[in-house]
Tab-separated table of C-alpha atoms and ligand atoms in Angstrom:
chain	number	residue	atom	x	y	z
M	6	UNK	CA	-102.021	139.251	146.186
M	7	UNK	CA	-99.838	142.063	147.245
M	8	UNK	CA	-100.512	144.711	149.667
M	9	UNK	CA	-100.464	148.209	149.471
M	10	UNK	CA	-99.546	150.219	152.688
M	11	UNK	CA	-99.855	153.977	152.116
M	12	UNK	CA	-97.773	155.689	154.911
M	13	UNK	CA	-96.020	152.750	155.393
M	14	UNK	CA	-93.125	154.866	156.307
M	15	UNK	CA	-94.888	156.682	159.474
M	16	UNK	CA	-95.444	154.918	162.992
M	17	UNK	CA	-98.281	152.906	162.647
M	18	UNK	CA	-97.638	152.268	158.962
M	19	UNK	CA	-93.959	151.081	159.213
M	20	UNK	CA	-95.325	148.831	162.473
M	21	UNK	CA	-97.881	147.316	159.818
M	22	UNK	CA	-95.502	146.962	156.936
M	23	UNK	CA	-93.042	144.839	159.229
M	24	UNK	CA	-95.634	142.347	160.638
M	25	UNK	CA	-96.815	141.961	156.987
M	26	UNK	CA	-93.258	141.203	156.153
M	27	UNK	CA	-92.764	138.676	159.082
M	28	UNK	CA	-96.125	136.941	158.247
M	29	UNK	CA	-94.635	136.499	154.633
M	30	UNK	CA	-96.899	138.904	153.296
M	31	UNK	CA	-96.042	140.450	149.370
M	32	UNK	CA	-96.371	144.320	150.665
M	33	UNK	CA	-95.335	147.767	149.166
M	34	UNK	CA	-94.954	150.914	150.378
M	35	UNK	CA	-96.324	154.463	148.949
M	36	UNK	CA	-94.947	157.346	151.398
M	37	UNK	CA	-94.182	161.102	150.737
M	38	UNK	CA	-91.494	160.649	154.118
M	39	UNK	CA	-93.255	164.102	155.286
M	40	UNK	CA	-93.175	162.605	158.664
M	41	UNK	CA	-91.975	159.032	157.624
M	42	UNK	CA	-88.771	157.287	157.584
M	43	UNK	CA	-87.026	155.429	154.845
M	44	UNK	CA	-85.011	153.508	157.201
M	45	UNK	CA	-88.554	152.135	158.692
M	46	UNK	CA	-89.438	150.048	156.084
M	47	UNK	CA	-87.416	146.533	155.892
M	48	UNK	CA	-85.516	145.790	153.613
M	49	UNK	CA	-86.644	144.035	150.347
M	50	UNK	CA	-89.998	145.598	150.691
M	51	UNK	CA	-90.202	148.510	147.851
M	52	UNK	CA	-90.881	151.901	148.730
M	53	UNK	CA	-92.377	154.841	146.282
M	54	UNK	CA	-91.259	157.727	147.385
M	55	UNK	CA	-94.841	160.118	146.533
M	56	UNK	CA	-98.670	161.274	147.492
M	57	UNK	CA	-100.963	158.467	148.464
M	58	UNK	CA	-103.104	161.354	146.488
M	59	UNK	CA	-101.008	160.772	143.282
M	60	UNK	CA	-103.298	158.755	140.873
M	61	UNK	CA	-100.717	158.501	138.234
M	62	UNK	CA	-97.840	156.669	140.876
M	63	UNK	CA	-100.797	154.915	142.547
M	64	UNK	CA	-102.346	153.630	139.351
M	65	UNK	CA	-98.802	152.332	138.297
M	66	UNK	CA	-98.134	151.002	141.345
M	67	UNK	CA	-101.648	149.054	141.816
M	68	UNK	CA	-101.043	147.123	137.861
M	69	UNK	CA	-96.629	146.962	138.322
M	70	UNK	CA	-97.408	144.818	141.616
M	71	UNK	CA	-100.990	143.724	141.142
M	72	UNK	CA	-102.469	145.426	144.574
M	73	UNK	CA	-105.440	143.568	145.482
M	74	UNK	CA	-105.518	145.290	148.817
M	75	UNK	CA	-105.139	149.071	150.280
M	76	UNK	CA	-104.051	149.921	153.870
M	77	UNK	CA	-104.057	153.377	153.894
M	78	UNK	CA	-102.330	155.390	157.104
M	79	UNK	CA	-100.708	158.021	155.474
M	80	UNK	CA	-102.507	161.558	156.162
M	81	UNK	CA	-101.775	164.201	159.070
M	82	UNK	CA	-102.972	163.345	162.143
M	83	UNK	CA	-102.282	166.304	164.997
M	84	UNK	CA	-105.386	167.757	166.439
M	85	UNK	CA	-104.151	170.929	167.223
M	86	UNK	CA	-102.276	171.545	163.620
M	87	UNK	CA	-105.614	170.539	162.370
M	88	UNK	CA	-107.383	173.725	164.005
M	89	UNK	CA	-104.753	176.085	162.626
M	90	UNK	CA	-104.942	174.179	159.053
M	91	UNK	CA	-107.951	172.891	158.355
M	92	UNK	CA	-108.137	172.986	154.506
M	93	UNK	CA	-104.533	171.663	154.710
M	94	UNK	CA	-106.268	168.387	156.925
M	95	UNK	CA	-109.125	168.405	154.460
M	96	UNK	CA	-106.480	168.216	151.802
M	97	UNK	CA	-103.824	165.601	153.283
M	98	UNK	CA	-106.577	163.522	155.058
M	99	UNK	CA	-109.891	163.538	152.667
M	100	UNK	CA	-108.835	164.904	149.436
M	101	UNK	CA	-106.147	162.341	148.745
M	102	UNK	CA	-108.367	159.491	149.875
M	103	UNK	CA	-110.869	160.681	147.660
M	104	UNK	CA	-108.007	160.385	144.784
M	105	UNK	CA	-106.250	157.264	146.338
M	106	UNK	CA	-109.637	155.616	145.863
M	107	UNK	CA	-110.347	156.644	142.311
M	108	UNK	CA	-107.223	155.117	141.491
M	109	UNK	CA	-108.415	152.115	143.251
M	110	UNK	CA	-111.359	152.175	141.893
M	111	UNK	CA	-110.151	152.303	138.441
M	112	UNK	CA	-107.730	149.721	138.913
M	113	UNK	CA	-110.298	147.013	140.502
M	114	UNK	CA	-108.875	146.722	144.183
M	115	UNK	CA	-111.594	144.939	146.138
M	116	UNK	CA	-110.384	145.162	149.381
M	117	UNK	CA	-109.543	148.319	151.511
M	118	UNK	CA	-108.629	149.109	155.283
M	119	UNK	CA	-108.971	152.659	156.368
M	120	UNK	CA	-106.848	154.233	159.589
M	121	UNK	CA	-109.823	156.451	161.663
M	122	UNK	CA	-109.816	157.876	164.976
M	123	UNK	CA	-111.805	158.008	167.692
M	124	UNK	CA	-111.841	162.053	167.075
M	125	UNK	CA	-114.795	160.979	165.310
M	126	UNK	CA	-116.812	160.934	167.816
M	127	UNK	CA	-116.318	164.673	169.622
M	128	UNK	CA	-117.522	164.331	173.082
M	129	UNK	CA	-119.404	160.750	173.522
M	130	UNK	CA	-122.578	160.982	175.343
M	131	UNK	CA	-121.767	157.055	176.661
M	132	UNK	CA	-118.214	155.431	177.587
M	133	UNK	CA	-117.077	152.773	176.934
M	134	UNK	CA	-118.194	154.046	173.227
M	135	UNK	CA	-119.954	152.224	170.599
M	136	UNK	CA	-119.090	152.291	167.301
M	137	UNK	CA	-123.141	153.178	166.438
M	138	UNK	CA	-122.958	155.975	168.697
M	139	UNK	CA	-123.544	159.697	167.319
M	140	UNK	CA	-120.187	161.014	165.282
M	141	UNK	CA	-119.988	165.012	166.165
M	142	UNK	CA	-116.218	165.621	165.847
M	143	UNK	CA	-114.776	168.479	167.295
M	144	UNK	CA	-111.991	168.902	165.352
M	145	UNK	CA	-111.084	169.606	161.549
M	146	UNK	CA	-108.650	166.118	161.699
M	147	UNK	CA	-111.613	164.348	163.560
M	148	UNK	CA	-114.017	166.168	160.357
M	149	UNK	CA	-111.593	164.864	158.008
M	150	UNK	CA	-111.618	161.108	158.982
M	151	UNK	CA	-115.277	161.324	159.006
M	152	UNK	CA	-115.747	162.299	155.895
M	153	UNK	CA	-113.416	159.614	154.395
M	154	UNK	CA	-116.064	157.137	156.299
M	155	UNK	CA	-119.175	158.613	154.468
M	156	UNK	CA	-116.953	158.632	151.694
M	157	UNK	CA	-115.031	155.106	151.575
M	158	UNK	CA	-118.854	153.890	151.978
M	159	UNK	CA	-120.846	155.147	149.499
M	160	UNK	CA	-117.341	153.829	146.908
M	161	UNK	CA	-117.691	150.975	148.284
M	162	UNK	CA	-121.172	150.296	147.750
M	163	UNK	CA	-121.181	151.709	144.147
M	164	UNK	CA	-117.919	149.717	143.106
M	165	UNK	CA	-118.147	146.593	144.565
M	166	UNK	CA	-115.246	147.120	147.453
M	167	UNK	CA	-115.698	145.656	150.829
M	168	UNK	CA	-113.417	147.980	153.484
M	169	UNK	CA	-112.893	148.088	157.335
M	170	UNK	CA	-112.766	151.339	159.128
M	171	UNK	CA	-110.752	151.125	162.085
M	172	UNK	CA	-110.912	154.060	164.485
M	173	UNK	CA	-107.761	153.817	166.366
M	174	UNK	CA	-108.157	154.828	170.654
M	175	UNK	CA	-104.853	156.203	171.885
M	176	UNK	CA	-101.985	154.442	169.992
M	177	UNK	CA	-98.321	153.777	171.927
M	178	UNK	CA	-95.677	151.982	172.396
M	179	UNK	CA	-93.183	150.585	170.024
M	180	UNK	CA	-91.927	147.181	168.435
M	181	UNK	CA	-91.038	145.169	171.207
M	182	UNK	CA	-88.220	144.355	168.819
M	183	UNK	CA	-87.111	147.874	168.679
M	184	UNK	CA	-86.984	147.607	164.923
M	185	UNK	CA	-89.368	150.794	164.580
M	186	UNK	CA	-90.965	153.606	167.023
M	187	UNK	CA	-92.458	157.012	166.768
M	188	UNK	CA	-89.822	159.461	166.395
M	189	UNK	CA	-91.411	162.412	165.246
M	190	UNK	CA	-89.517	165.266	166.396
M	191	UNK	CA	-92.196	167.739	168.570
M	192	UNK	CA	-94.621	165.056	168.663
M	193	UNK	CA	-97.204	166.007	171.475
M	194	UNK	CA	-98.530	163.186	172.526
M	195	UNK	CA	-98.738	161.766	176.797
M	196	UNK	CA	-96.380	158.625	176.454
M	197	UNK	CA	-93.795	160.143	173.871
M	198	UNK	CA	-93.557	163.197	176.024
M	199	UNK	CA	-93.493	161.271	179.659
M	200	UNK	CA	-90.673	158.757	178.015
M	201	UNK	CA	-88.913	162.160	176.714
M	202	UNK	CA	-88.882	163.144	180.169
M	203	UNK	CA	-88.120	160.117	181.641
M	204	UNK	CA	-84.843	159.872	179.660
M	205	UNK	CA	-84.146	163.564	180.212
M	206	UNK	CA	-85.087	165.383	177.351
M	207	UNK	CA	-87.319	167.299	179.085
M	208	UNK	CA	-86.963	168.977	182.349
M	209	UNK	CA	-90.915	168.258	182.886
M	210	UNK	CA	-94.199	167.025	182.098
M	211	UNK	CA	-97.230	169.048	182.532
M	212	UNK	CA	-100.824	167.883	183.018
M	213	UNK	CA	-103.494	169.034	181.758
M	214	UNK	CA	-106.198	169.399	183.940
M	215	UNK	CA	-106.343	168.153	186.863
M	216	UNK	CA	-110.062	169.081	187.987
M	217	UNK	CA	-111.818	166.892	185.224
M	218	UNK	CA	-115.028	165.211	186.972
M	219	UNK	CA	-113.014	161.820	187.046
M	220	UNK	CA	-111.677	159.530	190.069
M	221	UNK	CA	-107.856	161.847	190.177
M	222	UNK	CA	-109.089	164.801	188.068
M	223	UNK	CA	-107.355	164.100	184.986
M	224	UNK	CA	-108.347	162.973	181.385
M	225	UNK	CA	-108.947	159.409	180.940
M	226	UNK	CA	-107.899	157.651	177.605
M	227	UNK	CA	-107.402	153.722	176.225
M	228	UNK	CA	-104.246	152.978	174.939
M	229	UNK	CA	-103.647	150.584	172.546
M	230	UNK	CA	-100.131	149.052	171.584
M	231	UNK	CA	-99.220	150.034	168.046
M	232	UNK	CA	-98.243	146.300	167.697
M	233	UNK	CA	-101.832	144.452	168.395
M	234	UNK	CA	-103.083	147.679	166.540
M	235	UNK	CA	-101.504	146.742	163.393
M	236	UNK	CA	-102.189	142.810	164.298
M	237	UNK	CA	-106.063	144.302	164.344
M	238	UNK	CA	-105.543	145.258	160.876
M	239	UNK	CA	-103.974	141.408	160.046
M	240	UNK	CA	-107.322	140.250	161.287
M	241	UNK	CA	-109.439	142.531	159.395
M	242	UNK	CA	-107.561	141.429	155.854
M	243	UNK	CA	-107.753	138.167	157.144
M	244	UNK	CA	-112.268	139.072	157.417
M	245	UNK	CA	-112.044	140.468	154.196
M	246	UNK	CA	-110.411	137.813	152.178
M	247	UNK	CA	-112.668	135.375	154.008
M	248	UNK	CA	-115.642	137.355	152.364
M	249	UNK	CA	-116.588	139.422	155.627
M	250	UNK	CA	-119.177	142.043	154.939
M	251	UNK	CA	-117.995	146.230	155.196
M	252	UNK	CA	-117.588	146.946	158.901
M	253	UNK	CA	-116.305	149.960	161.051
M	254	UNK	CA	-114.653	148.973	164.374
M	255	UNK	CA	-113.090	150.439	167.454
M	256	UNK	CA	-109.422	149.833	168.041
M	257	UNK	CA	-108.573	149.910	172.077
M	258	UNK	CA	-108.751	147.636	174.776
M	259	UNK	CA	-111.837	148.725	176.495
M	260	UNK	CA	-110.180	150.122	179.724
M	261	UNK	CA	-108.831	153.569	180.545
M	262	UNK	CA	-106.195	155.238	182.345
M	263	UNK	CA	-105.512	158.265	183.464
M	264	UNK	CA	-103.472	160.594	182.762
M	265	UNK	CA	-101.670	160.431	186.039
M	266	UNK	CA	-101.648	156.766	186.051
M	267	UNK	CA	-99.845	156.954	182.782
M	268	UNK	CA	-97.478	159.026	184.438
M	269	UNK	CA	-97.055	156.549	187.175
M	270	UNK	CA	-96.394	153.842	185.083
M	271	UNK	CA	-93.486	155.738	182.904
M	272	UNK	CA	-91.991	156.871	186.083
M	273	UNK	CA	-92.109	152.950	187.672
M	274	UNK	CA	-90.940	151.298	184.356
M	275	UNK	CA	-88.376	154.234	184.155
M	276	UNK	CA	-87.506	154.295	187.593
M	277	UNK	CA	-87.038	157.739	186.850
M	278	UNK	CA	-88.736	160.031	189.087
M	279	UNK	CA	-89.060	162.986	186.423
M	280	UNK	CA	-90.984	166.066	187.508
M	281	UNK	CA	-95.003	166.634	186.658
M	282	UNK	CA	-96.603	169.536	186.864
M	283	UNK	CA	-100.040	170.443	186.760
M	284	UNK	CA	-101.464	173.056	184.241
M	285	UNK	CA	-104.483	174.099	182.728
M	286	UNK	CA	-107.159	171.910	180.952
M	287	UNK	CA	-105.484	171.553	176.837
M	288	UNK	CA	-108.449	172.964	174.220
M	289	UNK	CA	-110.611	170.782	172.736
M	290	UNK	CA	-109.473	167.754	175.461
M	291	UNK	CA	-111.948	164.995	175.371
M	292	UNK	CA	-112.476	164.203	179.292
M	293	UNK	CA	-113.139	160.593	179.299
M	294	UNK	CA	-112.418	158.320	176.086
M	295	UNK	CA	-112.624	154.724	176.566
M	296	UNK	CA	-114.200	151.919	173.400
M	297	UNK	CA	-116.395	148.842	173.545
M	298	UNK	CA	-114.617	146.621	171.960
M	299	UNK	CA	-117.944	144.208	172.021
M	300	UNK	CA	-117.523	144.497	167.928
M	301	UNK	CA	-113.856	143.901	167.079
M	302	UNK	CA	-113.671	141.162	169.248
M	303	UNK	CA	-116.675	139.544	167.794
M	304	UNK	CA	-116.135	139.988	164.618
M	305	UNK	CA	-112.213	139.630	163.925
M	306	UNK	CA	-110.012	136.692	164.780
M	307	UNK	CA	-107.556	139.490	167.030
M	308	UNK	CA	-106.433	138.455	170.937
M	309	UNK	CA	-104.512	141.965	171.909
M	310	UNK	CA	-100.622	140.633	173.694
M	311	UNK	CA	-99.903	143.934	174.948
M	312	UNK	CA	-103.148	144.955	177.076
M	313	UNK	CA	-100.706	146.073	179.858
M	314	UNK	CA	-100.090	149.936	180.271
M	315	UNK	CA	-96.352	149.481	181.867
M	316	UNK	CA	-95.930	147.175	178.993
M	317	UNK	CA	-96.533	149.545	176.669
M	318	UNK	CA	-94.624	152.283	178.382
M	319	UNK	CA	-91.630	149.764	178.916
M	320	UNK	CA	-91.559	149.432	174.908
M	321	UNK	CA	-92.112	153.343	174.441
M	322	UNK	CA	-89.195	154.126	176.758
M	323	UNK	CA	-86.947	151.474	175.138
M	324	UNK	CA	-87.388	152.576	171.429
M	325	UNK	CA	-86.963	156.099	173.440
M	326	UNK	CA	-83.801	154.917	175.077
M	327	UNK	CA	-82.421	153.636	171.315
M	328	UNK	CA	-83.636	156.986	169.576
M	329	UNK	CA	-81.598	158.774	172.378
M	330	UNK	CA	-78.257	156.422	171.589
M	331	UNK	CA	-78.441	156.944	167.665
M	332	UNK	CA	-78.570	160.598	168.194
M	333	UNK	CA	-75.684	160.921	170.657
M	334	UNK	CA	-73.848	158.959	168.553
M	335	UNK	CA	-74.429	161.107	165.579
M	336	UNK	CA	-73.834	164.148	167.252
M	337	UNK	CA	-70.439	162.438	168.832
M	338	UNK	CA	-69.587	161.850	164.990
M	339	UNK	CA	-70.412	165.529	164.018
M	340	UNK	CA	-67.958	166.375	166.645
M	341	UNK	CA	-65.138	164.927	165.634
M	342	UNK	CA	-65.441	165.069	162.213
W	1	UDP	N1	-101.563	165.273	177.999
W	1	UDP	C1	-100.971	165.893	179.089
W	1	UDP	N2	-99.688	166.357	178.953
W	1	UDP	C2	-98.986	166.251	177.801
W	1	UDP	C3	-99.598	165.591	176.687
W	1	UDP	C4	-100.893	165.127	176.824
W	1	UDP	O1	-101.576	166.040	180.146
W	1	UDP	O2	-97.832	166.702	177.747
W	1	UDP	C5	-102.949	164.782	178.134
W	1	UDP	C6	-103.917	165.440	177.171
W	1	UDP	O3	-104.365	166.659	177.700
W	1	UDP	C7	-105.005	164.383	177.070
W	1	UDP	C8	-104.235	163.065	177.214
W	1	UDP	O4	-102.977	163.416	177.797
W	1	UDP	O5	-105.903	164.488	178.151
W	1	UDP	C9	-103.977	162.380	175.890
W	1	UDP	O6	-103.437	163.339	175.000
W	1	UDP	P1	-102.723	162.932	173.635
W	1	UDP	O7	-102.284	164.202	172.966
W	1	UDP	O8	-101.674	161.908	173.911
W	1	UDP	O9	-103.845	162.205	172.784
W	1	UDP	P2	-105.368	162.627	172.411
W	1	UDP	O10	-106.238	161.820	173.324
W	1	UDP	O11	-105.507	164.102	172.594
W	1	UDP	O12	-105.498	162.210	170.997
C-alpha cells in the first residue's frame, strides 16, 4: 500500500514524505516545485514533477504504484496573496482537489488525508476552538479550504472513501535533523521572519498590533511543530487503516503565545537581541487563535515531542542558520568562478 503525498516537495509535505520514509513507508511524490524543492524529497522516493490537478499524471500514478492512500498538501496557502487572487486560490486550492479526487475516485483510493487551516474558522466566537464551532472564513484561502471540506465529504460519502481533515494552527519549526525547512523566499510568516532577523537578514521585525484586547496587546496564536504535525497525519493513516470513521480535527497544542513572547523566545534561543518594532494591526489578523485539541487527542494515537515554543524556534533558527551557510557558500562560488 503506497502513499501518495501531493506537495510532497513544499514544507509540510517534504516533512511528511521523510517521516514516511523513516517509518519504512512505500511513498511517492506529485509536486509542480512552484514553491517546492526537489532536493526535499529523499532519495529513492520518486517524484512527478506536475499538478496534483492533473488527472491524466495522477491517474497513472495511482495504477503504476498502486496508491491506496492520498495526502494531499500541495495548494497555495498565503492569506494575503489569496485576497489579491482569489480565483487563482479557488483554482490552486479547490479546483485541483476537486480533479485530484476524481482521479481518486476513479481509480478506487479509499483512504484520503486533507491539509486545512484554521482560516476556516474567520473570527471564533470561543477559544480554545472546537472543531464543531461555526466556519465563517474571512479570507478567499480560508474559503478555499472550506470548500474542499464540504467537498471531500459529500465524495466521500457517495464513493465509499473514509478521509481526515486536519486544520493545521500555526505551523513552525523545522526537522530537528535539519534534513528539510521552510525556505520560501518572502515568506511572511512570525517565526521565519524573527529567525531572518535573528541571523541578520533583516534589520527588524515589526509587530503588528500591539493594542489587541489581550494580556501584552498583541495577537495570540498556537504553534505547532511541523514535525508532530506531520506525525498527526501518521496517526490519522494509522485511524484510517484501522477502519476509523471520517473525522475533521484540529492540529495545535491547545496553548497560545503571543506575538511578543514569540519574539522573546527567538531572541533567547538566538541570543540575538535583533530590533522589534511596533506597527499597525496587519488586515484581516485574527486576534486570538488557540484549538481544543479535546478531539485529536481522543481520537488518534499522536503524543506531540515538540510542545515547547523555544524548541521550536531553536529548530527554525537552525534550519535558518544552514539555509544562511548554503547560500553564502553559493554566492562565495559565484564569486570566484
Ligand atoms: N506577525 C507580526 N510580524 C510579522 C509577521 C507576523 O507581528 O512580521 C503577526 C501577525 O500579525 C499575526 C501573527 O504574527 O498576528 C501570526 O502571523 P502569521 O503570518 O505567522 O500567521 P497567521 O496566523 O496569520 O496565519
Amino acid at each position: 500500500m503506497t502513499v501518495l503525498v501531493t506537495g510532497g516537495a513544499g514544507y509540510i509535505g517534504s516533512h511528511m514524505v521523510h517521516a514516511l520514509a523513516d517509518a519504512g513507508e512505500r511513498v511517492v511524490v506529485i509536486d509542480n516545485l512552484s514553491t517546492g524543492f526537489s532536493s526535499f524529497v529523499p532519495s529513492g522516493v520518486p517524484l512527478f514533477i506536475g499538478d496534483a490537478g492533473d488527472e491524466n499524471l495522477v491517474e497513472g500514478v495511482i495504477t503504476q504504484h498502486r496508491i491506496d492512500n492520498i495526502i494531499h498538501f500541495a495548494g497555495s496557502v498565503v492569506v494575503p496573496d489569496s485576497m489579491r487572487d482569489p480565483l487563482g486560490y479557488y483554482r490552486n486550492n479547490t479546483m485541483t482537489t476537486r480533479s485530484l479526487l476524481n482521479a481518486a475516485v476513479k481509480s478506487g483510493v479509499s483512504r484520503f488525508i486533507f491539509s486545512s487551516t484554521a482560516a476556516v474558522y474567520g473570527n471564533p466566537d470561543q477559544v480554545p476552538v472546537p472543531e464543531h464551532a461555526r466556519t465563517r472564513p474571512v479570507s478567499p484561502y480560508g474559503s478555499s479550504k472550506l470548500m474542499t471540506e464540504i467537498m471531500l465529504h459529500d465524495v466521500a460519502t457517495a464513493h465509499g472513501m473514509s478521509y481526515v481533515v486536519l486544520r493545521y494552527f500555526n505551523v513552525a519549526g523545522a526537522d530537528p535533523q535539519g534534513r528539510v525547512g521552510l525556505a520560501t523566499i518572502g515568506a511572511t510568516h512570525l517565526l521565519k521572519i524573527a529567525v531572518e532577523a535573528a541571523t541578520g537578514q533583516r534589520a527588524k521585525i515589526d509587530v503588528f498590533g500591539t493594542d489587541y484586547p489581550t494580556p501584552d496587546g498583541s495577537c495570540i496564536r498556537d504553534f505547532i511543530h511541523v514535525s508532530d504535525l506531520v506525525e498527526a497525519h501518521r496517526a490519522a493513516l494509522a485511524y484510517l487503516r484501522a477502519g476509523g470513521a471520517s473525522a475533521t480535527l484540529n492540529c495545535g497544542y491547545g496553548r497560545g503565545y503571543s506575538v511578543l513572547e514569540t519574539i522573546e523566545a527567538v531572541r533567547h534561543v538566538s541570543m540575538r537581541n535583533f530590533a522589534v518594532q511596533y506597527a499597525p494591526r496587519r488586515p484581516g489578523d485574527i486576534m486570538t487563535m488557540v484549538a481544543d485539541t479535546a478531539r485529536i487527542r481522543s481520537l488518534l494515537d499522536w503524543t506531540p515531542r515538540y510542545d515547547d515554543l523555544q524548541t521550536i524556534a531553536a529548530h527554525a533558527l537552525a534550519w535558518e542558520e544552514k539555509l544562511l551557510r548554503e547560500r553564502t557558500a553559493e554566492l562565495r562560488q559565484a564569486q570566484s568562478a
